[in-house]
Amino acid sequence: MKINSNYLNLQENYLFSTVAKKVNDYTKANPDKKVIRLGIGDVTRPLCPVVIDAMQKAVTEMGNADTFRGYGPEQGYDFLRLSLQGYYSKKNVSLELGEIFISDGAKSDLGNILDILGQDNKVAIPDPVYPVYADTNIMSGRTITYLDANEENKFLPLPDENTDADIIYICSPNNPTGAVYNYDQLKQWVDYANNHDAVILFDAAYELFITSPEYPRSIYEIEGAKKCAIEFSSFSKTAGFTGTRCGYTVIPFDLIRENVTLNKLWLRRQTTKFNGVPYIVQRAAEAVFSPEGQKQIMESIDYYRQNAAIIVKAMNDMNIWFTGGTNSPYVWFKCPNNMMSWDFFDLLLTQANVNGTPGSGFGKNGDHFFRLTAFGNKENTQEAMERFKKLIG
Ligand code: PLP
């Protein structure tokens, strides 16, 4: 028996476990210090009341023989797909129900999608990047080329004459950089993909953080995208479902490669390897789209937005170059004094007792950058930025 030796090519430590270990070691050694965590991407606000109500009602249904549900449709219940169809229509995107697949979160589908994409494709992934895109490709033995995201292009790489890719990963608003593609920029990628028979894997997990009208919240707002893009999204960051687990993937019927509809391949994949998201969770997700649900989730998002604004103000006050923070829960900034990101991580942790995420964990272009998140609480975010300012002088 041979193992999948591609796994040996992965970096030994997953970024967040290294960060967690360093923070735990520090807090154990310094129990009197209050470390403020602005590092992780997990949310902190609870599920909103209408979601809890819907979940409880669904739990009751499951305990009654007349309303009990066993296996559900692998691709999701129609009630939730209808809600999503309505949600997309508000973005002027019309989808058929069969184009929407309910998932247990964007991460799983972003990894699993590789099942239906040929092994020999040239894969282009931005650097820095959400580590899942790169790691899942390494696990499957694919060769990656990196698209340089840097200060010069404001961390929004665009196709040029050297671009050579069959599969392109785009995350907008971006994790970790908080940068967001505008309509014109995203159109350049859509045109590239359509002209080169490539496919865009578009991660819209943070779409609801967008407030400015110049940024699309779905790639399908761009003309031609249904012929070249798969969209992944999630209730995790928009409605606090990180622990509840629900997301969705859209594969338009128009997306055809080698005369095969990718939607059909994905349906075959899902019906074979996936048994759907729990009924209770899908009812909870459906409640997000009720008028009250929309109002309640926006309260939490507004709360995070205010935290982001606190970080942005501090960056401006300190004259530090950064991206994100508006239209995004992430602020990505240049380490003061050109420090390396892990050195700055140690400095910030030990001297200011603030925990963030070193940019190099997201790729080589993050070596001198650092990520803070808006998912903490307001008082802590405020205090963290005061400590940061004191540290930098
Ligand atoms: N995509 C991006 C860019 C993320 O940052 C995350 C989580 O941090 C995910 C996807 C995962 O989302 P989910 O919780 O739906 O699996």
mmCIF file of C-alpha atoms in Angstrom, residues 50-188:
data_model
loop_
_atom_site.group_PDB
_atom_site.id
_atom_site.type_symbol
_atom_site.label_atom_id
_atom_site.label_comp_id
_atom_site.label_asym_id
_atom_site.label_seq_id
_atom_site.Cartn_x
_atom_site.Cartn_y
_atom_site.Cartn_z
ATOM 1 C CA VAL A 50 -34.688 34.277 13.808
ATOM 2 C CA VAL A 51 -32.076 31.666 12.901
ATOM 3 C CA ILE A 52 -32.315 30.107 16.347
ATOM 4 C CA ASP A 53 -36.124 30.081 16.161
ATOM 5 C CA ALA A 54 -36.064 28.350 12.784
ATOM 6 C CA MET A 55 -33.568 25.825 14.042
ATOM 7 C CA GLN A 56 -35.641 25.048 17.112
ATOM 8 C CA LYS A 57 -38.762 24.628 15.020
ATOM 9 C CA ALA A 58 -36.895 22.240 12.736
ATOM 10 C CA VAL A 59 -35.643 20.269 15.733
ATOM 11 C CA THR A 60 -39.255 19.833 16.875
ATOM 12 C CA GLU A 61 -40.216 18.647 13.387
ATOM 13 C CA MET A 62 -37.462 16.055 13.515
ATOM 14 C CA GLY A 63 -38.919 14.638 16.720
ATOM 15 C CA ASN A 64 -42.345 14.030 15.216
ATOM 16 C CA ALA A 65 -42.981 11.027 12.928
ATOM 17 C CA ASP A 66 -45.199 13.124 10.625
ATOM 18 C CA THR A 67 -42.625 15.805 9.982
ATOM 19 C CA PHE A 68 -39.403 13.815 10.464
ATOM 20 C CA ARG A 69 -36.905 13.982 7.575
ATOM 21 C CA GLY A 70 -34.310 11.391 6.748
ATOM 22 C CA TYR A 71 -31.889 11.728 3.856
ATOM 23 C CA GLY A 72 -32.517 14.955 2.000
ATOM 24 C CA PRO A 73 -31.616 15.864 -1.561
ATOM 25 C CA GLU A 74 -27.810 15.884 -1.881
ATOM 26 C CA GLN A 75 -27.913 19.232 -3.635
ATOM 27 C CA GLY A 76 -30.049 20.846 -0.938
ATOM 28 C CA TYR A 77 -33.730 21.376 -0.183
ATOM 29 C CA ASP A 78 -35.676 23.479 -2.658
ATOM 30 C CA PHE A 79 -36.835 25.866 0.083
ATOM 31 C CA LEU A 80 -33.258 27.035 0.630
ATOM 32 C CA ARG A 81 -32.354 27.012 -3.034
ATOM 33 C CA LEU A 82 -35.442 29.156 -3.707
ATOM 34 C CA SER A 83 -34.320 31.612 -1.030
ATOM 35 C CA LEU A 84 -30.902 31.795 -2.656
ATOM 36 C CA GLN A 85 -32.460 32.235 -6.072
ATOM 37 C CA GLY A 86 -34.356 35.235 -4.668
ATOM 38 C CA TYR A 87 -31.199 36.547 -3.022
ATOM 39 C CA TYR A 88 -29.282 36.421 -6.308
ATOM 40 C CA SER A 89 -32.130 38.050 -8.174
ATOM 41 C CA LYS A 90 -31.663 41.105 -5.951
ATOM 42 C CA LYS A 91 -28.127 41.297 -7.350
ATOM 43 C CA ASN A 92 -29.676 41.118 -10.817
ATOM 44 C CA VAL A 93 -28.406 37.593 -11.280
ATOM 45 C CA SER A 94 -30.984 35.085 -12.420
ATOM 46 C CA LEU A 95 -30.240 31.483 -11.551
ATOM 47 C CA GLU A 96 -32.115 28.257 -12.073
ATOM 48 C CA LEU A 97 -32.598 26.089 -8.993
ATOM 49 C CA GLY A 98 -30.515 23.329 -10.532
ATOM 50 C CA GLU A 99 -27.550 25.687 -10.708
ATOM 51 C CA ILE A 100 -27.453 26.046 -6.905
ATOM 52 C CA PHE A 101 -25.914 23.394 -4.656
ATOM 53 C CA ILE A 102 -26.159 23.639 -0.869
ATOM 54 C CA SER A 103 -22.931 22.680 0.873
ATOM 55 C CA ASP A 104 -21.638 22.249 4.388
ATOM 56 C CA GLY A 105 -19.480 25.318 3.832
ATOM 57 C CA ALA A 106 -17.321 26.870 1.166
ATOM 58 C CA LYS A 107 -14.142 25.175 2.324
ATOM 59 C CA SER A 108 -15.333 21.650 1.528
ATOM 60 C CA ASP A 109 -16.554 22.528 -1.933
ATOM 61 C CA LEU A 110 -13.460 24.570 -2.748
ATOM 62 C CA GLY A 111 -11.432 21.453 -2.048
ATOM 63 C CA ASN A 112 -13.842 18.933 -3.549
ATOM 64 C CA ILE A 113 -14.314 20.781 -6.831
ATOM 65 C CA LEU A 114 -10.933 19.478 -7.949
ATOM 66 C CA ASP A 115 -12.593 16.045 -8.312
ATOM 67 C CA ILE A 116 -14.293 17.185 -11.508
ATOM 68 C CA LEU A 117 -11.375 19.160 -12.978
ATOM 69 C CA GLY A 118 -8.659 17.382 -14.947
ATOM 70 C CA GLN A 119 -5.331 16.754 -13.326
ATOM 71 C CA ASP A 120 -3.228 18.398 -16.038
ATOM 72 C CA ASN A 121 -4.807 21.827 -15.846
ATOM 73 C CA LYS A 122 -2.559 24.785 -15.186
ATOM 74 C CA VAL A 123 -3.680 26.242 -11.885
ATOM 75 C CA ALA A 124 -3.190 29.936 -11.082
ATOM 76 C CA ILE A 125 -3.501 31.010 -7.476
ATOM 77 C CA PRO A 126 -2.842 34.495 -6.136
ATOM 78 C CA ASP A 127 -0.008 34.935 -3.654
ATOM 79 C CA PRO A 128 -0.857 35.721 -0.845
ATOM 80 C CA VAL A 129 -3.843 33.426 -0.617
ATOM 81 C CA TYR A 130 -6.360 31.649 1.609
ATOM 82 C CA PRO A 131 -4.238 28.524 2.219
ATOM 83 C CA VAL A 132 -6.983 26.043 1.279
ATOM 84 C CA TYR A 133 -6.680 26.769 -2.464
ATOM 85 C CA ALA A 134 -2.985 25.995 -2.571
ATOM 86 C CA ASP A 135 -3.028 23.069 -0.140
ATOM 87 C CA THR A 136 -5.852 21.210 -1.879
ATOM 88 C CA ASN A 137 -3.990 21.500 -5.167
ATOM 89 C CA ILE A 138 -0.770 20.265 -3.582
ATOM 90 C CA MET A 139 -2.659 17.322 -2.033
ATOM 91 C CA SER A 140 -3.884 16.309 -5.454
ATOM 92 C CA GLY A 141 -0.445 16.696 -7.019
ATOM 93 C CA ARG A 142 -1.284 19.603 -9.251
ATOM 94 C CA THR A 143 1.262 22.177 -10.308
ATOM 95 C CA ILE A 144 0.514 25.715 -9.224
ATOM 96 C CA THR A 145 1.648 28.985 -10.698
ATOM 97 C CA TYR A 146 1.245 31.971 -8.447
ATOM 98 C CA LEU A 147 -0.196 35.309 -9.469
ATOM 99 C CA ASP A 148 1.796 38.005 -7.748
ATOM 100 C CA ALA A 149 -0.363 40.192 -5.563
ATOM 101 C CA ASN A 150 1.672 43.027 -4.137
ATOM 102 C CA GLU A 151 1.813 46.658 -3.156
ATOM 103 C CA GLU A 152 2.220 47.696 -6.777
ATOM 104 C CA ASN A 153 -1.061 46.139 -7.934
ATOM 105 C CA LYS A 154 -2.726 46.857 -4.575
ATOM 106 C CA PHE A 155 -2.978 43.088 -4.052
ATOM 107 C CA LEU A 156 -5.327 42.701 -7.029
ATOM 108 C CA PRO A 157 -3.440 40.827 -9.749
ATOM 109 C CA LEU A 158 -4.884 41.064 -13.256
ATOM 110 C CA PRO A 159 -4.278 38.940 -16.341
ATOM 111 C CA ASP A 160 -1.489 40.068 -18.664
ATOM 112 C CA GLU A 161 0.336 38.706 -21.710
ATOM 113 C CA ASN A 162 2.210 36.226 -19.506
ATOM 114 C CA THR A 163 -0.868 34.740 -17.853
ATOM 115 C CA ASP A 164 -1.222 31.079 -18.718
ATOM 116 C CA ALA A 165 -3.913 29.322 -16.694
ATOM 117 C CA ASP A 166 -6.770 26.856 -17.070
ATOM 118 C CA ILE A 167 -8.063 27.254 -13.525
ATOM 119 C CA ILE A 168 -7.958 30.632 -11.769
ATOM 120 C CA TYR A 169 -8.780 31.168 -8.124
ATOM 121 C CA ILE A 170 -10.217 34.560 -7.220
ATOM 122 C CA CYS A 171 -11.361 35.601 -3.773
ATOM 123 C CA SER A 172 -13.053 39.002 -3.539
ATOM 124 C CA PRO A 173 -13.309 40.529 -0.946
ATOM 125 C CA ASN A 174 -10.038 38.817 -0.344
ATOM 126 C CA ASN A 175 -8.787 36.837 2.564
ATOM 127 C CA PRO A 176 -6.139 37.753 3.704
ATOM 128 C CA THR A 177 -5.702 41.129 1.972
ATOM 129 C CA GLY A 178 -9.188 42.604 2.210
ATOM 130 C CA ALA A 179 -8.726 43.868 -1.355
ATOM 131 C CA VAL A 180 -11.811 43.856 -3.586
ATOM 132 C CA TYR A 181 -12.036 43.672 -7.382
ATOM 133 C CA ASN A 182 -14.213 46.278 -9.051
ATOM 134 C CA TYR A 183 -16.458 45.518 -12.030
ATOM 135 C CA ASP A 184 -13.876 46.473 -14.612
ATOM 136 C CA GLN A 185 -11.101 44.420 -13.015
ATOM 137 C CA LEU A 186 -13.258 41.353 -12.612
ATOM 138 C CA LYS A 187 -14.383 41.698 -16.212
ATOM 139 C CA GLN A 188 -10.740 41.405 -17.266
#
